[in-house]
mmCIF file of C-alpha atoms in Angstrom:
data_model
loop_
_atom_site.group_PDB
_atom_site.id
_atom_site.type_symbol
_atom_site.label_atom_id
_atom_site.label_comp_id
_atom_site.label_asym_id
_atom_site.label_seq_id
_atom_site.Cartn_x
_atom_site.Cartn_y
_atom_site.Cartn_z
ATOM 1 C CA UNK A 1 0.000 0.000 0.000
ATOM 2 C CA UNK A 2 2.929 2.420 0.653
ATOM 3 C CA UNK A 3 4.320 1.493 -2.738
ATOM 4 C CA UNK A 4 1.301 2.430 -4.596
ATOM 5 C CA UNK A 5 1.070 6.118 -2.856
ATOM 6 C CA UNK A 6 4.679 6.758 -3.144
ATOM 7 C CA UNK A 7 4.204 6.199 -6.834
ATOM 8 C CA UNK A 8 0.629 8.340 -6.925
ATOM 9 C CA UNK A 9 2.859 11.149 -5.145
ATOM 10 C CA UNK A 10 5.754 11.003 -8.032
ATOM 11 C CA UNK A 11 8.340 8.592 -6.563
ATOM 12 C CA UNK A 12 7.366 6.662 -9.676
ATOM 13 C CA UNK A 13 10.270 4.142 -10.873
ATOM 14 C CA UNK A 14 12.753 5.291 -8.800
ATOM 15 C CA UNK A 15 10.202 5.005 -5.808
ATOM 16 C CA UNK A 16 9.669 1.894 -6.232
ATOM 17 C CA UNK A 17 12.900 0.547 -6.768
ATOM 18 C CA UNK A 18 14.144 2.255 -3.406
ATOM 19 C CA UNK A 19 11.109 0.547 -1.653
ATOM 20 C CA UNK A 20 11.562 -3.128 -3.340
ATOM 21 C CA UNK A 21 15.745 -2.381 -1.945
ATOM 22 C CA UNK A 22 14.450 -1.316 1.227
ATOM 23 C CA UNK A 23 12.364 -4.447 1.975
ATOM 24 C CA UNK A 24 15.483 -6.957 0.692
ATOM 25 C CA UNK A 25 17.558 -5.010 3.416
ATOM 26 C CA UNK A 26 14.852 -5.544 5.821
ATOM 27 C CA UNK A 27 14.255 -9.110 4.665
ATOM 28 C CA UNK A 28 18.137 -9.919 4.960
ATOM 29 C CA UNK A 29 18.483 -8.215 8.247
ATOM 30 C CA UNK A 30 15.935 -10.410 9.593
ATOM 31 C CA UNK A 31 16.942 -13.715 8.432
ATOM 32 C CA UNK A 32 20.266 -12.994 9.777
ATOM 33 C CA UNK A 33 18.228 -12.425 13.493
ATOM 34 C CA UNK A 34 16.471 -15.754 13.019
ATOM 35 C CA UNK A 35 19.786 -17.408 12.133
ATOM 36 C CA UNK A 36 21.038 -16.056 15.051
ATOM 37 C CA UNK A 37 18.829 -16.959 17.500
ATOM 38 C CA UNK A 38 18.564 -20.294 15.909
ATOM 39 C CA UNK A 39 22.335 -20.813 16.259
ATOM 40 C CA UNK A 40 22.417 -20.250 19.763
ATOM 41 C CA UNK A 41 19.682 -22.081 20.555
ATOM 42 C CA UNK A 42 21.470 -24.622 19.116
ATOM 43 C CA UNK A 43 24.945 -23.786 20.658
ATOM 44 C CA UNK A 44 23.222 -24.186 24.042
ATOM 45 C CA UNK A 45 20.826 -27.076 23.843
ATOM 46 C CA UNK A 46 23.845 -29.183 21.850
ATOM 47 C CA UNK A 47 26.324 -27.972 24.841
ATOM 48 C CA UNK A 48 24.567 -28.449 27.923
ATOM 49 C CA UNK A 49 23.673 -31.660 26.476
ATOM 50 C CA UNK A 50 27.060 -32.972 27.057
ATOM 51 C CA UNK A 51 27.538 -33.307 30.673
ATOM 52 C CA UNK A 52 24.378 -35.857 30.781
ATOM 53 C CA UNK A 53 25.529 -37.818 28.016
ATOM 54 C CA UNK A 54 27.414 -41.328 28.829
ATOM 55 C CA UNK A 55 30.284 -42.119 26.606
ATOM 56 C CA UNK A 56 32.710 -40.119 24.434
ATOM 57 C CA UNK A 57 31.349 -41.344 21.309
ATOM 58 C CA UNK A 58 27.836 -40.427 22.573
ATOM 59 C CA UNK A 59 29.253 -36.804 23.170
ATOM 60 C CA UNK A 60 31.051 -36.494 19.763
ATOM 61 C CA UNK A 61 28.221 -35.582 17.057
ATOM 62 C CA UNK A 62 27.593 -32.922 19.172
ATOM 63 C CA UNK A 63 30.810 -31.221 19.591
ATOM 64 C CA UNK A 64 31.157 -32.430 15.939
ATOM 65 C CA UNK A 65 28.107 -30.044 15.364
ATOM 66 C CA UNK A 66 29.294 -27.140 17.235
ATOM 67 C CA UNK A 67 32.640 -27.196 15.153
ATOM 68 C CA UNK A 68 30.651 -27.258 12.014
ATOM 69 C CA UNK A 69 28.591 -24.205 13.428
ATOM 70 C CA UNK A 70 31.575 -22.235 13.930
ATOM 71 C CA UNK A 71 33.264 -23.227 10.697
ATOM 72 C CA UNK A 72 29.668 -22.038 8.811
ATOM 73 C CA UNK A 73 30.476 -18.839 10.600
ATOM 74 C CA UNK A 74 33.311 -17.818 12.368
ATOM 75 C CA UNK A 75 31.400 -14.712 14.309
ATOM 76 C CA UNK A 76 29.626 -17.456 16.426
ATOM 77 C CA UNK A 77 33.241 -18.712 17.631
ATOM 78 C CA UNK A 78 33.210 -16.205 20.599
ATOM 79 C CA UNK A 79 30.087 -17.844 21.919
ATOM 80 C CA UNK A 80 31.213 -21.433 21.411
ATOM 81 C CA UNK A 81 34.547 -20.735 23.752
ATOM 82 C CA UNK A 82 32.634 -18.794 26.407
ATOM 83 C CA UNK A 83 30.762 -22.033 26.562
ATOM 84 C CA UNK A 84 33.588 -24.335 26.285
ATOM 85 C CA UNK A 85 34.929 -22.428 29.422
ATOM 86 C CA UNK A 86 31.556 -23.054 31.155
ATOM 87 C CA UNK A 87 31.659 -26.669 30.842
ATOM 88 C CA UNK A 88 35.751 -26.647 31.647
ATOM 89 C CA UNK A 89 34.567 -25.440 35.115
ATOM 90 C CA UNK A 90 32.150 -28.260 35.579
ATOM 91 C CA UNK A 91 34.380 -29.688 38.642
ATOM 92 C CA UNK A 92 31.477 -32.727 39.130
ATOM 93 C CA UNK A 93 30.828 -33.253 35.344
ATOM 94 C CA UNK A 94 33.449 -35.339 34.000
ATOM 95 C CA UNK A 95 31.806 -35.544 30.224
ATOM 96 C CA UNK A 96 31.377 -31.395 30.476
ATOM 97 C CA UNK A 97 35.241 -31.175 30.807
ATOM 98 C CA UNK A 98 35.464 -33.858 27.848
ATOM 99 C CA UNK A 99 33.151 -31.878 25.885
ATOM 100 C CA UNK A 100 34.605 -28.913 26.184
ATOM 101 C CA UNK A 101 37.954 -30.401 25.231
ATOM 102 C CA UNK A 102 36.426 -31.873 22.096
ATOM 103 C CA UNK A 103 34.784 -29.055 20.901
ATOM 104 C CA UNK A 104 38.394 -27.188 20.559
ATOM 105 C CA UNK A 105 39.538 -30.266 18.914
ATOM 106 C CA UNK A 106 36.886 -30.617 16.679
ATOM 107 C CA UNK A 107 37.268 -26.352 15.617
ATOM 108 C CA UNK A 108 40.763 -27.253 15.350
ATOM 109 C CA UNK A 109 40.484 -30.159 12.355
ATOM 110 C CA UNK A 110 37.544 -27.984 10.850
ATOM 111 C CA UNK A 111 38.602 -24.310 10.604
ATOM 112 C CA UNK A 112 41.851 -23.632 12.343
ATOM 113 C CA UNK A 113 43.186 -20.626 10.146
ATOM 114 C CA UNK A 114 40.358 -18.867 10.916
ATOM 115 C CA UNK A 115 39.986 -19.681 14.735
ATOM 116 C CA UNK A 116 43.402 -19.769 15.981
ATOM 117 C CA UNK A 117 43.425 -16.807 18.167
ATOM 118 C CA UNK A 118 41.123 -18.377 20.108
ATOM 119 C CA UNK A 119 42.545 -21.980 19.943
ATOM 120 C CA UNK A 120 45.599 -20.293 21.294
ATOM 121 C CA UNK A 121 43.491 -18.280 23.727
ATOM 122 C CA UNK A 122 42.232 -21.460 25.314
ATOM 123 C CA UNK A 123 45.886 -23.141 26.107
ATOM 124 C CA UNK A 124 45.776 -22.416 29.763
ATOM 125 C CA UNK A 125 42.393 -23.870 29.736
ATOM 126 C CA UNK A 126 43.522 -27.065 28.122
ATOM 127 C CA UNK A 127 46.802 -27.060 29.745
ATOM 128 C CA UNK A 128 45.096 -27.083 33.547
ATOM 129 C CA UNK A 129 43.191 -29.725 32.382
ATOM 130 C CA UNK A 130 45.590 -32.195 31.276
ATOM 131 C CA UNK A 131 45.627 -32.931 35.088
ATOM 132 C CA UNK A 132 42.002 -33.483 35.326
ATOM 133 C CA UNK A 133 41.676 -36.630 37.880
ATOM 134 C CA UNK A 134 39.593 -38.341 34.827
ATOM 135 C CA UNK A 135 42.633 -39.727 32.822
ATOM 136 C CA UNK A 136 40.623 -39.670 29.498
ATOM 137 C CA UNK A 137 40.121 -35.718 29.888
ATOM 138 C CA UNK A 138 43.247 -35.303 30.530
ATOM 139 C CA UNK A 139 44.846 -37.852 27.696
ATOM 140 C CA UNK A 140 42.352 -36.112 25.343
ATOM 141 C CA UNK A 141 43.675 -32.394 26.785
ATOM 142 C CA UNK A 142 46.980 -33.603 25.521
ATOM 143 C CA UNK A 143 46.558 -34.497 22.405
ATOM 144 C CA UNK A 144 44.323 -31.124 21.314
ATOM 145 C CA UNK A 145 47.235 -28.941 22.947
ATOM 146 C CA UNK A 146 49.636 -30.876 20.670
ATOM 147 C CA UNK A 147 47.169 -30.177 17.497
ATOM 148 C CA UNK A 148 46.977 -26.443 18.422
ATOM 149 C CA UNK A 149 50.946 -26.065 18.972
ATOM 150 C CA UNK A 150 51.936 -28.295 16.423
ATOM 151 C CA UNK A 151 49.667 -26.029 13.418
ATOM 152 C CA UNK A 152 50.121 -22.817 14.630
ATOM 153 C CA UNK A 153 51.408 -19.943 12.648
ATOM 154 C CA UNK A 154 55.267 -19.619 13.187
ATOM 155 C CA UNK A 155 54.838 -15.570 14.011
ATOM 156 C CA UNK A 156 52.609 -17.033 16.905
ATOM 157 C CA UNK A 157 55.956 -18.324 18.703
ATOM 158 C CA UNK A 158 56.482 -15.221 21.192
ATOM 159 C CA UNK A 159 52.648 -15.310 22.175
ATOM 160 C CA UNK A 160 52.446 -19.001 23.025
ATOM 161 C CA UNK A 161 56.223 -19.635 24.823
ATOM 162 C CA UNK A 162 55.329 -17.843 27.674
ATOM 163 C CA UNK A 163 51.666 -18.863 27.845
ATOM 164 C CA UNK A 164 53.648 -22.098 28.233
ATOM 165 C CA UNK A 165 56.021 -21.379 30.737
ATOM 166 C CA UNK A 166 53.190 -19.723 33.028
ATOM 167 C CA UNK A 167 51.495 -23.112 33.375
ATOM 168 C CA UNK A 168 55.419 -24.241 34.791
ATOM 169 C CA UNK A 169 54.594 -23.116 38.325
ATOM 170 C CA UNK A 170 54.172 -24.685 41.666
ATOM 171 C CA UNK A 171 50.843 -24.028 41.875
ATOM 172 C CA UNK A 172 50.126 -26.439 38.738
ATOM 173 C CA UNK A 173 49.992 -30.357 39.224
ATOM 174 C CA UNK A 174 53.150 -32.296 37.144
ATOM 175 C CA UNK A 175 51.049 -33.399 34.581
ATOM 176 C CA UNK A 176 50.201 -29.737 33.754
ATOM 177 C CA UNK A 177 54.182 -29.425 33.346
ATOM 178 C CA UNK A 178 54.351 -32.498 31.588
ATOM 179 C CA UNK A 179 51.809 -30.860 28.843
ATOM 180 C CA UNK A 180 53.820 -27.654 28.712
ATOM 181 C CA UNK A 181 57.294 -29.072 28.247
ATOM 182 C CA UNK A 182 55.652 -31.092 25.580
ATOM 183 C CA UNK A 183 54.313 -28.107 23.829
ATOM 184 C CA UNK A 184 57.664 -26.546 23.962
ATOM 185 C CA UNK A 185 58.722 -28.976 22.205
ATOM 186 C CA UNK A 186 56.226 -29.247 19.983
ATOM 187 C CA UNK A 187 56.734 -25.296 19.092
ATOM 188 C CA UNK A 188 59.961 -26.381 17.119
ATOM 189 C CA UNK A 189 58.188 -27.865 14.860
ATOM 190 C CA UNK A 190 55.507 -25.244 14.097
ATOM 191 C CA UNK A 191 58.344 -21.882 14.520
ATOM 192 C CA UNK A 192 61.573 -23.717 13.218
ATOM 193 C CA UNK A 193 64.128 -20.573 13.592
ATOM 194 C CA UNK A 194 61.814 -17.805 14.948
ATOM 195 C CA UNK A 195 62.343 -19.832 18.305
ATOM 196 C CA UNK A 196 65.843 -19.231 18.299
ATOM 197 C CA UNK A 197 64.725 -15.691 19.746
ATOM 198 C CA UNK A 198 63.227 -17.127 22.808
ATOM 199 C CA UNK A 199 65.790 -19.437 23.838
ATOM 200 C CA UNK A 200 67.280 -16.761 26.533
ATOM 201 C CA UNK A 201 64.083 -17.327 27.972
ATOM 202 C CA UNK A 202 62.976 -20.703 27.336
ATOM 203 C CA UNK A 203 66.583 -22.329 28.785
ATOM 204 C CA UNK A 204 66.798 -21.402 32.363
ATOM 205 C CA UNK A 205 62.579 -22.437 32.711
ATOM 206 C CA UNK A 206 63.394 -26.027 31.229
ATOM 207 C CA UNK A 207 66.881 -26.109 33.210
ATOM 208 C CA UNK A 208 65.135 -25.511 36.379
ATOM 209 C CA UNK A 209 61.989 -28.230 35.481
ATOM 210 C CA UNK A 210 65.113 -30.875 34.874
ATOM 211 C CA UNK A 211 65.468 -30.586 38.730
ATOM 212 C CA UNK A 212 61.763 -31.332 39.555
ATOM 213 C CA UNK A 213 61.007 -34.629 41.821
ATOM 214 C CA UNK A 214 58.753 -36.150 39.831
ATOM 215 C CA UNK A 215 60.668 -38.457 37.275
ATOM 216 C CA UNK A 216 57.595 -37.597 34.205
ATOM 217 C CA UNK A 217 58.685 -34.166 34.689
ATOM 218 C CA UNK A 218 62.424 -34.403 34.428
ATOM 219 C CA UNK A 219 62.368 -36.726 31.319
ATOM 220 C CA UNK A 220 59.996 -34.519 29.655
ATOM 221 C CA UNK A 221 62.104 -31.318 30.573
ATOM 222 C CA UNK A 222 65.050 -33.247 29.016
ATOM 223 C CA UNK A 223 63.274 -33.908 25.828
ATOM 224 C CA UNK A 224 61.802 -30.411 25.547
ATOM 225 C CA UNK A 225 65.626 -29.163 25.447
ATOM 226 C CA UNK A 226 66.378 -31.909 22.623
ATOM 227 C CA UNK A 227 63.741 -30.408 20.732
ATOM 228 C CA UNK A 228 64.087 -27.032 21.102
ATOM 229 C CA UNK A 229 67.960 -27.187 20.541
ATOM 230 C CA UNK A 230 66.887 -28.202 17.264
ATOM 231 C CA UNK A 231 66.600 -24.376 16.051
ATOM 232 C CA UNK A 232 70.634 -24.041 16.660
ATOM 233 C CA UNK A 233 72.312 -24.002 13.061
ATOM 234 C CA UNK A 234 75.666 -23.286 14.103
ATOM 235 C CA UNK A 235 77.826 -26.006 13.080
ATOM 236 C CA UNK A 236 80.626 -25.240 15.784
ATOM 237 C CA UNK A 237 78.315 -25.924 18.581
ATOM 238 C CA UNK A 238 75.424 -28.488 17.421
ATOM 239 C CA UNK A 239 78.371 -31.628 18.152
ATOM 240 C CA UNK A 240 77.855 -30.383 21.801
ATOM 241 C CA UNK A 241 74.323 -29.550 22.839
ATOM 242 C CA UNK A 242 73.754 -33.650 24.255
ATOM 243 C CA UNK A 243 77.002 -32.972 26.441
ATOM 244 C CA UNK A 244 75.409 -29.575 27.760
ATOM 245 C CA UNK A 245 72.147 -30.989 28.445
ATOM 246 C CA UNK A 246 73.456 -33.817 30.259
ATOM 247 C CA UNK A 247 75.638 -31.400 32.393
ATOM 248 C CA UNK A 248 71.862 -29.820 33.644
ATOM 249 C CA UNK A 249 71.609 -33.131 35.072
ATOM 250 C CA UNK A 250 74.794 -34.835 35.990
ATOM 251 C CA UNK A 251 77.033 -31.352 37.213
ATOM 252 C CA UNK A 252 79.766 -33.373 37.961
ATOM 253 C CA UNK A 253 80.225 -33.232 34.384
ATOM 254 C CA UNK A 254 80.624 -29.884 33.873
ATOM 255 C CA UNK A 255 84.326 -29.884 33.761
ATOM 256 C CA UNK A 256 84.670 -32.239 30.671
ATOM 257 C CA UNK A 257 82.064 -30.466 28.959
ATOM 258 C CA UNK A 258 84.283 -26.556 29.552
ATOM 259 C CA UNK A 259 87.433 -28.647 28.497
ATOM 260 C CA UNK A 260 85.530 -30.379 25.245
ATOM 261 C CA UNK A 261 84.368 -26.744 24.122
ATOM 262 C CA UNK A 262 87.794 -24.841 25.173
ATOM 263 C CA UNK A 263 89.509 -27.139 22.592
ATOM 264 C CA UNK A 264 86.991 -26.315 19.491
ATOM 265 C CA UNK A 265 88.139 -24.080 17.009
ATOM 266 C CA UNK A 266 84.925 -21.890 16.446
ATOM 267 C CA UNK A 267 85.085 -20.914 12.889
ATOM 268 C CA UNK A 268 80.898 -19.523 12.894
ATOM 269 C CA UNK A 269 79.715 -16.405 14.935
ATOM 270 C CA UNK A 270 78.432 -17.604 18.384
ATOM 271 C CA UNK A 271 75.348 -15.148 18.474
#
């Protein structure tokens, strides 16, 4: 009815075409409301399914779902990890930890370019629960903080080192340092030489975790100093990084190690 007096008043064509554009606009902005609402009614009722259902394998179409949500559209991905953190922080809800886990998995296989500020963001999460006292959250904790550090961009290598390192505290249970110094490790393989940056930083953490109690922790510190050596290119000193790392552990070894490197001929810079 507006249409027909805009065109008795003059607006003519041109009237009408501005009120046809006008009720697409309307007509998209609408749909894109419903969808919306639709999605999160869907985020929620898939998520707070989880906790109540049995088995991992009854829990995976839904997180399955959820990563195919945010992979349709990325804007929804700030919802999905605010509810990933809710079911983290279900202390009595075993398969709401599991789920929560899962989900960042699944995002991870499905759309990881695109979501990997917040798969980075949600390290401490994942790290913390890699000690969960329900071994298969924790395995599964592992495994998605080894997908995370093992894709992520190589520029990404000064944000997540130190994220790692936090989680290297007293406060945290071993298994939490366990997960770090694996990640560590895993870094080489994702930032290849933009590590060799960090390794004034990254050496006297891993040193000092060498020394721990627990045995899991030491052999894992030891391994995350293999790896990470692995960014040293110069030729003069590679021969002697396993000597150096076993001196962290056996000191009395020191003294052979200074003599071994006081008789090498250093021919490359020593940065």
């Amino acid at each position: 009815e507006r249409e027909r007096e805009i065109e008795r008043e003059g607006g003519g064509v041109g009237g009408k075409e501005w009120v046809g554009a006008a009720g697409v606009c309307c007509a998209r902005r609408l749909t894109d409301c419903l969808r919306a609402q639709l999605s999160e009614m869907s985020l929620n009722e898939l998520a707070d399914a989880l906790p109540g259902l049995k088995t991992t394998d009854d829990r995976a179409p839904n997180c399955e779902k959820i990563a195919d949500m945010v992979a349709a559209d990325i804007k929804c991905i700030p919802a999905v990890m605010e509810k990933v953190k809710e079911l983290a922080e279900m202390k009595k809800k075993p398969g709401g930890r599991e789920g929560a886990v899962a989900i960042v998995g699944q995002i991870a296989d499905k759309c990881y370019t695109a979501a990997e500020p917040f798969l980075v963001a949600s390290l401490p999460l994942l790290l913390e629960l890699c000690a969960d006292k329900m071994k298969f959250v924790g395995d599964l904790a592992q495994s998605v903080v080894k997908k995370i550090v093992e894709n992520m961009n190589p520029y990404m290598g000064p944000t997540v080192v130190p994220m790692l390192m936090d989680q290297m505290t007293t406060e945290q249970k071993w298994q939490t340092h366990v997960a770090a110094l694996q990640g560590l490790g895993y870094t080489m393989l994702a930032t290849g030489e933009t590590l060799a940056t960090l390794m004034h930083l990254i050496v006297p953490k891993v040193a000092a975790m060498m020394w721990e109690m627990k045995q899991e922790v030491k052999d894992a510190a030891t391994q995350c100093l293999q790896d990470v050596c692995g960014c040293i290119d110069n030729r003069d000193i590679e021969p002697f990084v396993p000597a150096l790392i076993s001196c962290i552990n056996h000191p009395e070894e020191v003294p052979e190690c200074v003599h071994l490197l006081a008789a090498t001929t250093f021919v490359q810079t020593v940065d």
